[in-house]
Amino acid sequence: MLSPNDKKLEKLDPFYRPSMSKQKTSAEIISEARNALRTVRTQRPFTPREDQRKLFGPASSRTPENRPPSSFSLHASSFESSDSRPISSARLSPLELRPKAPASPAPEEDPCLSFPKPPVDAAKMRRISSARARLFRAASQGALLPDRTLPPAEPKKTVESKETVVKGDPMVKINGIYLTESNAMGHLKSHPLQLTYDGGFSEIQEQEMFKGTTSLPSHLRSGGEQGKRCSRASSYSGSSDVSQLEARAVSKANLQEKDTEIEVDEVFWNTRIVPILHELEKEENIETICAACTQLHHALAEGNMLGNKFKRRSILLKTLYKLVDIGSDLLSLKLAKLILALKVSRKNLLNVCKLIFKISRSEKNDSLIENDSILESLLEVLRNEDLHTNTEAFLYCMGAIKFISGNPGFLDEMISKGAVEILVNLIKQINENTRKCGTCLPNSGHLLVQMTATLRNLVDSPPARSKLLSISALPQLCAVMGQYMADKDVCTNIARIFSKLTSYYDCCAALANCSRCYALFLKVINKYQKKQDLVVRIVFILGNLTAKNHQAREQFSKEKGSIPTLLSLFHTFYKMDLCAKEQAGGAQQPKVQRPRAPAEDVLIKLTRVLANLAIHPGIGPALATNPHAVGLLLATLEYKSIEDCEELVINTTATINNLSYYQVKNSIIQDKKLYIAELLIKLLVSNNMDGILEAVRVFGNLSQDHDICDFIVQKNVHKFMIALLDAKHQDICFSACGVLLNLTVDKNKRVILKEGGGIKKLVDCLRHFGPTDWQLACLVCKTLWNFSENITNASSCFGDEDTNTLLVLLPSFLDEELALDGSFDQDLKNYHKLQWETEFKPVAQQLLNRIQSHHTFLEPLPIPSF
């Protein structure tokens, strides 16, 4: 079914019909080239391969003095002998329990907890001292119990400990704690100890512990509140003594365990590690040392001595650092892998990353890198080390990974080891830090150049593209481009990533959904208008977005200054290309030898964007009435021939074709239609079939105007259109037939079809292309219908031979079973049936009825086979 807009257009019987608004199926691809409004395709901008591996290539905007070096010397002396973990910059929270200086006690405070006071009378002092002595003596014998039963209190949540006595050992293990037998308090055998979760003893627990002992002295038992407090303080003091004993016992046990571990480490060190170190110190030959390094790595892993916890780590590192001076790439890679496994930090981490970077600069070392699996160690650095404190180390680490990613053989390994996720996570960290602090990290721009260059290499792989979509990486890349707008290298790399991604439908749709990307791209164009390598990629991305997404066309057009920005860019590079041509004196090299000029490449991409935007019904009419836009397009056709730059001329003509579709008031295309027709004749007489096809399409739209029809007849363009019917090219025949159809609307011009055998060629097109192309068959029937409007006799109108052919062909084509009997898939068959029923059948039936009614003799002829 046609949309309401399509039905309105059908009443006017235009040459081209717009696409249906429904979702395009695979079957409709065959008619894509015939839409009145067509998108334009082009090649992705070419990125030359760099001759040398460097942090920043020759096209970098960074001056040598403003970028980190790619060449440097590295020796054993570059490493620090003492390597500890970097001091954390995070501020620790203060402890909740801090010791406080005791203040002078108030009179009402507990005298047992106060500072010493002046002595009381001697008799009282003796009584207190003797009572305290008896109390502690009783406690040490395990026979102390208050003579008064306390009221039951709500018990705390407790855990009952279990006694475990280790036989044959003077130590007793209680609840996992070792105590000497003399301090183990034997009364616990009959009274299980109750431990509260807060590690102290409750008053009830104290009662259970001391049950069955003698009573306290009467003056402590009934001496009022002061006596009670003193009693509690005394019991706490006893508990403190026990806790101290337990702590000392635990400490002693831990020391014994550590001593055992040390003894085991000593044995392993002396028997497994030391012999290998002796081998390394000999430095006999590279192969022996490399084998010893591999053996050392395996031994350390077996003894759990990798990482930064091993106490002899510094000895190992000193030995390894000395071997760096040997200068072997193979040995250096093995040393670097082992040093990284020992978790070096700060300057040493930087130096080992530089060492790997230095080796990876040579492509011949790629096989060494692959064999030693150094890639995993580099990714481990990016995954686990702190970005803020190791930015320079990350820079050289990423530089090495960038070089590795340039080798297609590493892509699968990198992706499988999580390289995409690691890089995107680092980009997120940089974005968050910039958003929070308002400023960029030092050297983060240098680092981002390496990261984005690596992603540019990775996106050639389908799994990498899928990962980027799954982790929403495209908005993060847009954020980086916005924050680092002043860094041309970062913007260029991101533009290269997007130019690759938008060549694929799902990635293109994902970027189109990032609403901020359109304003971002316009900002880049305005900032770097004369930077061809960046601008050409941004325009290519916009061409991809507007070619595949109708909403993207609308969103882009709504951005402030979108169309003026494109036209300003068009004007800039048009002038640049014109000046370059004038400086060359107008002489052009042969097509095979002449490379495409940079300005031409930008213009090719720009005309493509304009052609795609013109498809939108809200943008196309505005462009058609824009003198600046149409003027630039016509100026391009004026000074460029198809021999000079084929793609630019064809894209420009396709843009004019899309704009000529709109029959609107104040259309510049309509005002200059005759001048445009003059320019198109140059294309018609060329030897380029693509250029001829585009020119015929424009004539198809323009020939709806009476003045253009007169121009076609005056310039004998109609003869050229008739000749094109013999091209045996469906699209060319379709376009040429459309022009002839528009000419036959004028009764005075119908006779031209008899010139050059026009009728016969139309009938031949119907025979050859009808069963597979019902749109073309419909156009042929419409043209013949217009031509035979005033028919009196079919034979005199079409000729005997052509009349008989039509009388055989049309009935066979109107037979649905014969007409649609093709070896097509179901989608394509449904599409053909729709075209046959809605377009061909009504017109063909009317034409057949007219011929039959004006034909007096019908000779039976065999039905032709198809």
PDB file of N, CA, C and O in Angstrom, residues 8-58:
ATOM      1  N   LYS A   8      -0.662  11.176  -3.380  1.00  0.00           N
ATOM      2  CA  LYS A   8      -0.753  12.536  -3.935  1.00  0.00           C
ATOM      3  C   LYS A   8       0.236  12.706  -5.080  1.00  0.00           C
ATOM      4  O   LYS A   8      -0.065  13.292  -6.112  1.00  0.00           O
ATOM      5  N   LEU A   9       1.442  12.183  -4.855  1.00  0.00           N
ATOM      6  CA  LEU A   9       2.464  12.298  -5.886  1.00  0.00           C
ATOM      7  C   LEU A   9       2.100  11.460  -7.115  1.00  0.00           C
ATOM      8  O   LEU A   9       2.414  11.829  -8.238  1.00  0.00           O
ATOM      9  N   GLU A  10       1.412  10.328  -6.883  1.00  0.00           N
ATOM     10  CA  GLU A  10       1.047   9.457  -7.993  1.00  0.00           C
ATOM     11  C   GLU A  10       0.060  10.147  -8.928  1.00  0.00           C
ATOM     12  O   GLU A  10       0.075   9.937 -10.137  1.00  0.00           O
ATOM     13  N   LYS A  11      -0.781  11.022  -8.387  1.00  0.00           N
ATOM     14  CA  LYS A  11      -1.748  11.735  -9.205  1.00  0.00           C
ATOM     15  C   LYS A  11      -1.045  12.668 -10.191  1.00  0.00           C
ATOM     16  O   LYS A  11      -1.506  12.894 -11.297  1.00  0.00           O
ATOM     17  N   LEU A  12       0.111  13.208  -9.753  1.00  0.00           N
ATOM     18  CA  LEU A  12       0.872  14.080 -10.629  1.00  0.00           C
ATOM     19  C   LEU A  12       1.680  13.285 -11.654  1.00  0.00           C
ATOM     20  O   LEU A  12       2.233  13.853 -12.585  1.00  0.00           O
ATOM     21  N   ASP A  13       1.760  11.977 -11.443  1.00  0.00           N
ATOM     22  CA  ASP A  13       2.494  11.073 -12.318  1.00  0.00           C
ATOM     23  C   ASP A  13       3.939  11.528 -12.531  1.00  0.00           C
ATOM     24  O   ASP A  13       4.388  11.738 -13.651  1.00  0.00           O
ATOM     25  N   PRO A  14       4.685  11.735 -11.443  1.00  0.00           N
ATOM     26  CA  PRO A  14       6.069  12.161 -11.608  1.00  0.00           C
ATOM     27  C   PRO A  14       6.933  11.011 -12.096  1.00  0.00           C
ATOM     28  O   PRO A  14       6.547   9.851 -12.037  1.00  0.00           O
ATOM     29  N   PHE A  15       8.099  11.371 -12.575  1.00  0.00           N
ATOM     30  CA  PHE A  15       9.010  10.339 -13.051  1.00  0.00           C
ATOM     31  C   PHE A  15       9.496   9.457 -11.909  1.00  0.00           C
ATOM     32  O   PHE A  15       9.485   8.249 -11.990  1.00  0.00           O
ATOM     33  N   TYR A  16       9.923  10.082 -10.806  1.00  0.00           N
ATOM     34  CA  TYR A  16      10.409   9.317  -9.662  1.00  0.00           C
ATOM     35  C   TYR A  16       9.400   9.380  -8.528  1.00  0.00           C
ATOM     36  O   TYR A  16       8.797  10.411  -8.288  1.00  0.00           O
ATOM     37  N   ARG A  17       9.269   8.267  -7.829  1.00  0.00           N
ATOM     38  CA  ARG A  17       8.423   8.227  -6.639  1.00  0.00           C
ATOM     39  C   ARG A  17       9.299   8.095  -5.421  1.00  0.00           C
ATOM     40  O   ARG A  17      10.305   7.386  -5.453  1.00  0.00           O
ATOM     41  N   PRO A  18       8.927   8.741  -4.313  1.00  0.00           N
ATOM     42  CA  PRO A  18       9.724   8.580  -3.089  1.00  0.00           C
ATOM     43  C   PRO A  18       9.551   7.180  -2.516  1.00  0.00           C
ATOM     44  O   PRO A  18       8.604   6.475  -2.837  1.00  0.00           O
ATOM     45  N   SER A  19      10.478   6.806  -1.648  1.00  0.00           N
ATOM     46  CA  SER A  19      10.402   5.485  -1.022  1.00  0.00           C
ATOM     47  C   SER A  19       9.182   5.371  -0.142  1.00  0.00           C
ATOM     48  O   SER A  19       8.701   6.348   0.413  1.00  0.00           O
ATOM     49  N   MET A  20       8.678   4.143  -0.029  1.00  0.00           N
ATOM     50  CA  MET A  20       7.570   3.911   0.898  1.00  0.00           C
ATOM     51  C   MET A  20       8.055   4.089   2.324  1.00  0.00           C
ATOM     52  O   MET A  20       9.223   3.864   2.639  1.00  0.00           O
ATOM     53  N   SER A  21       7.142   4.489   3.176  1.00  0.00           N
ATOM     54  CA  SER A  21       7.510   4.779   4.565  1.00  0.00           C
ATOM     55  C   SER A  21       7.660   3.521   5.408  1.00  0.00           C
ATOM     56  O   SER A  21       8.077   3.584   6.545  1.00  0.00           O
ATOM     57  N   LYS A  22       7.310   2.363   4.847  1.00  0.00           N
ATOM     58  CA  LYS A  22       7.413   1.139   5.628  1.00  0.00           C
ATOM     59  C   LYS A  22       8.869   0.676   5.731  1.00  0.00           C
ATOM     60  O   LYS A  22       9.740   1.151   5.014  1.00  0.00           O
ATOM     61  N   GLN A  23       9.100  -0.268   6.624  1.00  0.00           N
ATOM     62  CA  GLN A  23      10.442  -0.821   6.816  1.00  0.00           C
ATOM     63  C   GLN A  23      10.902  -1.541   5.552  1.00  0.00           C
ATOM     64  O   GLN A  23      10.195  -2.369   4.995  1.00  0.00           O
ATOM     65  N   LYS A  24      12.110  -1.197   5.086  1.00  0.00           N
ATOM     66  CA  LYS A  24      12.615  -1.793   3.855  1.00  0.00           C
ATOM     67  C   LYS A  24      13.007  -3.247   4.089  1.00  0.00           C
ATOM     68  O   LYS A  24      13.641  -3.582   5.077  1.00  0.00           O
ATOM     69  N   THR A  25      12.607  -4.114   3.179  1.00  0.00           N
ATOM     70  CA  THR A  25      12.979  -5.523   3.259  1.00  0.00           C
ATOM     71  C   THR A  25      14.148  -5.769   2.328  1.00  0.00           C
ATOM     72  O   THR A  25      14.538  -4.917   1.521  1.00  0.00           O
ATOM     73  N   SER A  26      14.684  -6.992   2.410  1.00  0.00           N
ATOM     74  CA  SER A  26      15.817  -7.333   1.550  1.00  0.00           C
ATOM     75  C   SER A  26      15.425  -7.309   0.077  1.00  0.00           C
ATOM     76  O   SER A  26      16.255  -7.038  -0.786  1.00  0.00           O
ATOM     77  N   ALA A  27      14.168  -7.570  -0.199  1.00  0.00           N
ATOM     78  CA  ALA A  27      13.720  -7.602  -1.588  1.00  0.00           C
ATOM     79  C   ALA A  27      13.745  -6.227  -2.238  1.00  0.00           C
ATOM     80  O   ALA A  27      13.905  -6.100  -3.448  1.00  0.00           O
ATOM     81  N   GLU A  28      13.573  -5.184  -1.468  1.00  0.00           N
ATOM     82  CA  GLU A  28      13.465  -3.844  -2.031  1.00  0.00           C
ATOM     83  C   GLU A  28      14.812  -3.240  -2.396  1.00  0.00           C
ATOM     84  O   GLU A  28      14.878  -2.137  -2.923  1.00  0.00           O
ATOM     85  N   ILE A  29      15.873  -3.969  -2.125  1.00  0.00           N
ATOM     86  CA  ILE A  29      17.199  -3.463  -2.464  1.00  0.00           C
ATOM     87  C   ILE A  29      17.325  -3.234  -3.973  1.00  0.00           C
ATOM     88  O   ILE A  29      18.001  -2.315  -4.417  1.00  0.00           O
ATOM     89  N   ILE A  30      16.648  -4.074  -4.761  1.00  0.00           N
ATOM     90  CA  ILE A  30      16.801  -3.972  -6.214  1.00  0.00           C
ATOM     91  C   ILE A  30      16.267  -2.653  -6.758  1.00  0.00           C
ATOM     92  O   ILE A  30      16.668  -2.216  -7.833  1.00  0.00           O
ATOM     93  N   SER A  31      15.367  -2.000  -6.021  1.00  0.00           N
ATOM     94  CA  SER A  31      14.809  -0.737  -6.512  1.00  0.00           C
ATOM     95  C   SER A  31      15.390   0.472  -5.801  1.00  0.00           C
ATOM     96  O   SER A  31      14.967   1.594  -6.049  1.00  0.00           O
ATOM     97  N   GLU A  32      16.393   0.251  -4.944  1.00  0.00           N
ATOM     98  CA  GLU A  32      16.939   1.357  -4.146  1.00  0.00           C
ATOM     99  C   GLU A  32      17.531   2.454  -5.033  1.00  0.00           C
ATOM    100  O   GLU A  32      17.398   3.638  -4.749  1.00  0.00           O
ATOM    101  N   ALA A  33      18.191   2.037  -6.102  1.00  0.00           N
ATOM    102  CA  ALA A  33      18.851   3.014  -6.962  1.00  0.00           C
ATOM    103  C   ALA A  33      17.871   3.865  -7.745  1.00  0.00           C
ATOM    104  O   ALA A  33      18.256   4.847  -8.361  1.00  0.00           O
ATOM    105  N   ARG A  34      16.585   3.506  -7.750  1.00  0.00           N
ATOM    106  CA  ARG A  34      15.608   4.240  -8.553  1.00  0.00           C
ATOM    107  C   ARG A  34      14.825   5.263  -7.763  1.00  0.00           C
ATOM    108  O   ARG A  34      13.973   5.940  -8.324  1.00  0.00           O
ATOM    109  N   ASN A  35      15.047   5.330  -6.467  1.00  0.00           N
ATOM    110  CA  ASN A  35      14.305   6.300  -5.688  1.00  0.00           C
ATOM    111  C   ASN A  35      14.648   7.705  -6.151  1.00  0.00           C
ATOM    112  O   ASN A  35      15.788   8.009  -6.506  1.00  0.00           O
ATOM    113  N   ALA A  36      13.671   8.556  -6.128  1.00  0.00           N
ATOM    114  CA  ALA A  36      13.923   9.939  -6.518  1.00  0.00           C
ATOM    115  C   ALA A  36      14.952  10.569  -5.595  1.00  0.00           C
ATOM    116  O   ALA A  36      15.784  11.358  -6.009  1.00  0.00           O
ATOM    117  N   LEU A  37      14.907  10.211  -4.330  1.00  0.00           N
ATOM    118  CA  LEU A  37      15.840  10.743  -3.351  1.00  0.00           C
ATOM    119  C   LEU A  37      16.746   9.611  -2.906  1.00  0.00           C
ATOM    120  O   LEU A  37      16.306   8.674  -2.255  1.00  0.00           O
ATOM    121  N   ARG A  38      17.992   9.669  -3.267  1.00  0.00           N
ATOM    122  CA  ARG A  38      18.904   8.564  -3.002  1.00  0.00           C
ATOM    123  C   ARG A  38      20.049   9.003  -2.118  1.00  0.00           C
ATOM    124  O   ARG A  38      20.534  10.127  -2.208  1.00  0.00           O
ATOM    125  N   THR A  39      20.472   8.086  -1.253  1.00  0.00           N
ATOM    126  CA  THR A  39      21.683   8.334  -0.484  1.00  0.00           C
ATOM    127  C   THR A  39      22.890   8.084  -1.380  1.00  0.00           C
ATOM    128  O   THR A  39      22.787   7.424  -2.406  1.00  0.00           O
ATOM    129  N   VAL A  40      24.012   8.633  -0.964  1.00  0.00           N
ATOM    130  CA  VAL A  40      25.233   8.528  -1.762  1.00  0.00           C
ATOM    131  C   VAL A  40      26.293   7.823  -0.936  1.00  0.00           C
ATOM    132  O   VAL A  40      26.447   8.101   0.252  1.00  0.00           O
ATOM    133  N   ARG A  41      27.006   6.910  -1.555  1.00  0.00           N
ATOM    134  CA  ARG A  41      28.052   6.169  -0.872  1.00  0.00           C
ATOM    135  C   ARG A  41      29.417   6.722  -1.238  1.00  0.00           C
ATOM    136  O   ARG A  41      29.601   7.312  -2.301  1.00  0.00           O
ATOM    137  N   THR A  42      30.376   6.504  -0.367  1.00  0.00           N
ATOM    138  CA  THR A  42      31.749   6.914  -0.635  1.00  0.00           C
ATOM    139  C   THR A  42      32.688   6.047   0.176  1.00  0.00           C
ATOM    140  O   THR A  42      32.258   5.291   1.045  1.00  0.00           O
ATOM    141  N   GLN A  43      33.978   6.169  -0.109  1.00  0.00           N
ATOM    142  CA  GLN A  43      34.968   5.378   0.602  1.00  0.00           C
ATOM    143  C   GLN A  43      35.395   6.074   1.879  1.00  0.00           C
ATOM    144  O   GLN A  43      35.368   7.302   1.986  1.00  0.00           O
ATOM    145  N   ARG A  44      35.804   5.245   2.861  1.00  0.00           N
ATOM    146  CA  ARG A  44      36.320   5.797   4.119  1.00  0.00           C
ATOM    147  C   ARG A  44      37.660   6.477   3.846  1.00  0.00           C
ATOM    148  O   ARG A  44      38.459   6.001   3.045  1.00  0.00           O
ATOM    149  N   PRO A  45      37.924   7.618   4.503  1.00  0.00           N
ATOM    150  CA  PRO A  45      39.209   8.309   4.305  1.00  0.00           C
ATOM    151  C   PRO A  45      40.380   7.377   4.571  1.00  0.00           C
ATOM    152  O   PRO A  45      40.370   6.590   5.515  1.00  0.00           O
ATOM    153  N   PHE A  46      41.382   7.492   3.752  1.00  0.00           N
ATOM    154  CA  PHE A  46      42.539   6.601   3.829  1.00  0.00           C
ATOM    155  C   PHE A  46      43.493   7.090   4.912  1.00  0.00           C
ATOM    156  O   PHE A  46      43.819   8.277   4.992  1.00  0.00           O
ATOM    157  N   THR A  47      43.923   6.159   5.772  1.00  0.00           N
ATOM    158  CA  THR A  47      44.921   6.464   6.798  1.00  0.00           C
ATOM    159  C   THR A  47      46.213   5.737   6.448  1.00  0.00           C
ATOM    160  O   THR A  47      46.260   4.503   6.505  1.00  0.00           O
ATOM    161  N   PRO A  48      47.258   6.466   6.054  1.00  0.00           N
ATOM    162  CA  PRO A  48      48.498   5.794   5.661  1.00  0.00           C
ATOM    163  C   PRO A  48      49.171   5.119   6.848  1.00  0.00           C
ATOM    164  O   PRO A  48      49.087   5.594   7.980  1.00  0.00           O
ATOM    165  N   ARG A  49      49.825   4.010   6.592  1.00  0.00           N
ATOM    166  CA  ARG A  49      50.547   3.283   7.625  1.00  0.00           C
ATOM    167  C   ARG A  49      51.834   4.032   7.959  1.00  0.00           C
ATOM    168  O   ARG A  49      52.575   4.440   7.064  1.00  0.00           O
ATOM    169  N   GLU A  50      52.095   4.214   9.241  1.00  0.00           N
ATOM    170  CA  GLU A  50      53.293   4.934   9.654  1.00  0.00           C
ATOM    171  C   GLU A  50      54.525   4.051   9.455  1.00  0.00           C
ATOM    172  O   GLU A  50      54.518   2.860   9.765  1.00  0.00           O
ATOM    173  N   ASP A  51      55.591   4.672   8.936  1.00  0.00           N
ATOM    174  CA  ASP A  51      56.817   3.927   8.653  1.00  0.00           C
ATOM    175  C   ASP A  51      57.508   3.474   9.926  1.00  0.00           C
ATOM    176  O   ASP A  51      58.100   2.396   9.977  1.00  0.00           O
ATOM    177  N   GLN A  52      57.460   4.296  10.959  1.00  0.00           N
ATOM    178  CA  GLN A  52      58.136   3.980  12.209  1.00  0.00           C
ATOM    179  C   GLN A  52      57.134   3.936  13.353  1.00  0.00           C
ATOM    180  O   GLN A  52      56.134   4.654  13.346  1.00  0.00           O
ATOM    181  N   ARG A  53      57.448   3.094  14.325  1.00  0.00           N
ATOM    182  CA  ARG A  53      56.610   3.011  15.520  1.00  0.00           C
ATOM    183  C   ARG A  53      57.082   4.046  16.530  1.00  0.00           C
ATOM    184  O   ARG A  53      58.188   3.956  17.049  1.00  0.00           O
ATOM    185  N   LYS A  54      56.218   5.012  16.765  1.00  0.00           N
ATOM    186  CA  LYS A  54      56.522   6.077  17.718  1.00  0.00           C
ATOM    187  C   LYS A  54      55.279   6.360  18.555  1.00  0.00           C
ATOM    188  O   LYS A  54      54.160   5.978  18.193  1.00  0.00           O
ATOM    189  N   LEU A  55      55.511   7.049  19.678  1.00  0.00           N
ATOM    190  CA  LEU A  55      54.364   7.463  20.489  1.00  0.00           C
ATOM    191  C   LEU A  55      53.449   8.374  19.688  1.00  0.00           C
ATOM    192  O   LEU A  55      52.222   8.262  19.742  1.00  0.00           O
ATOM    193  N   PHE A  56      54.039   9.269  18.922  1.00  0.00           N
ATOM    194  CA  PHE A  56      53.268  10.233  18.136  1.00  0.00           C
ATOM    195  C   PHE A  56      53.820  10.234  16.716  1.00  0.00           C
ATOM    196  O   PHE A  56      55.022  10.395  16.505  1.00  0.00           O
ATOM    197  N   GLY A  57      52.951  10.037  15.755  1.00  0.00           N
ATOM    198  CA  GLY A  57      53.361   9.928  14.369  1.00  0.00           C
ATOM    199  C   GLY A  57      53.746  11.264  13.766  1.00  0.00           C
ATOM    200  O   GLY A  57      53.655  12.324  14.408  1.00  0.00           O
ATOM    201  N   PRO A  58      54.143  11.244  12.503  1.00  0.00           N
ATOM    202  CA  PRO A  58      54.569  12.485  11.843  1.00  0.00           C
ATOM    203  C   PRO A  58      53.448  13.499  11.671  1.00  0.00           C
ATOM    204  O   PRO A  58      53.708  14.689  11.527  1.00  0.00           O
TER     205      PRO A  58
END
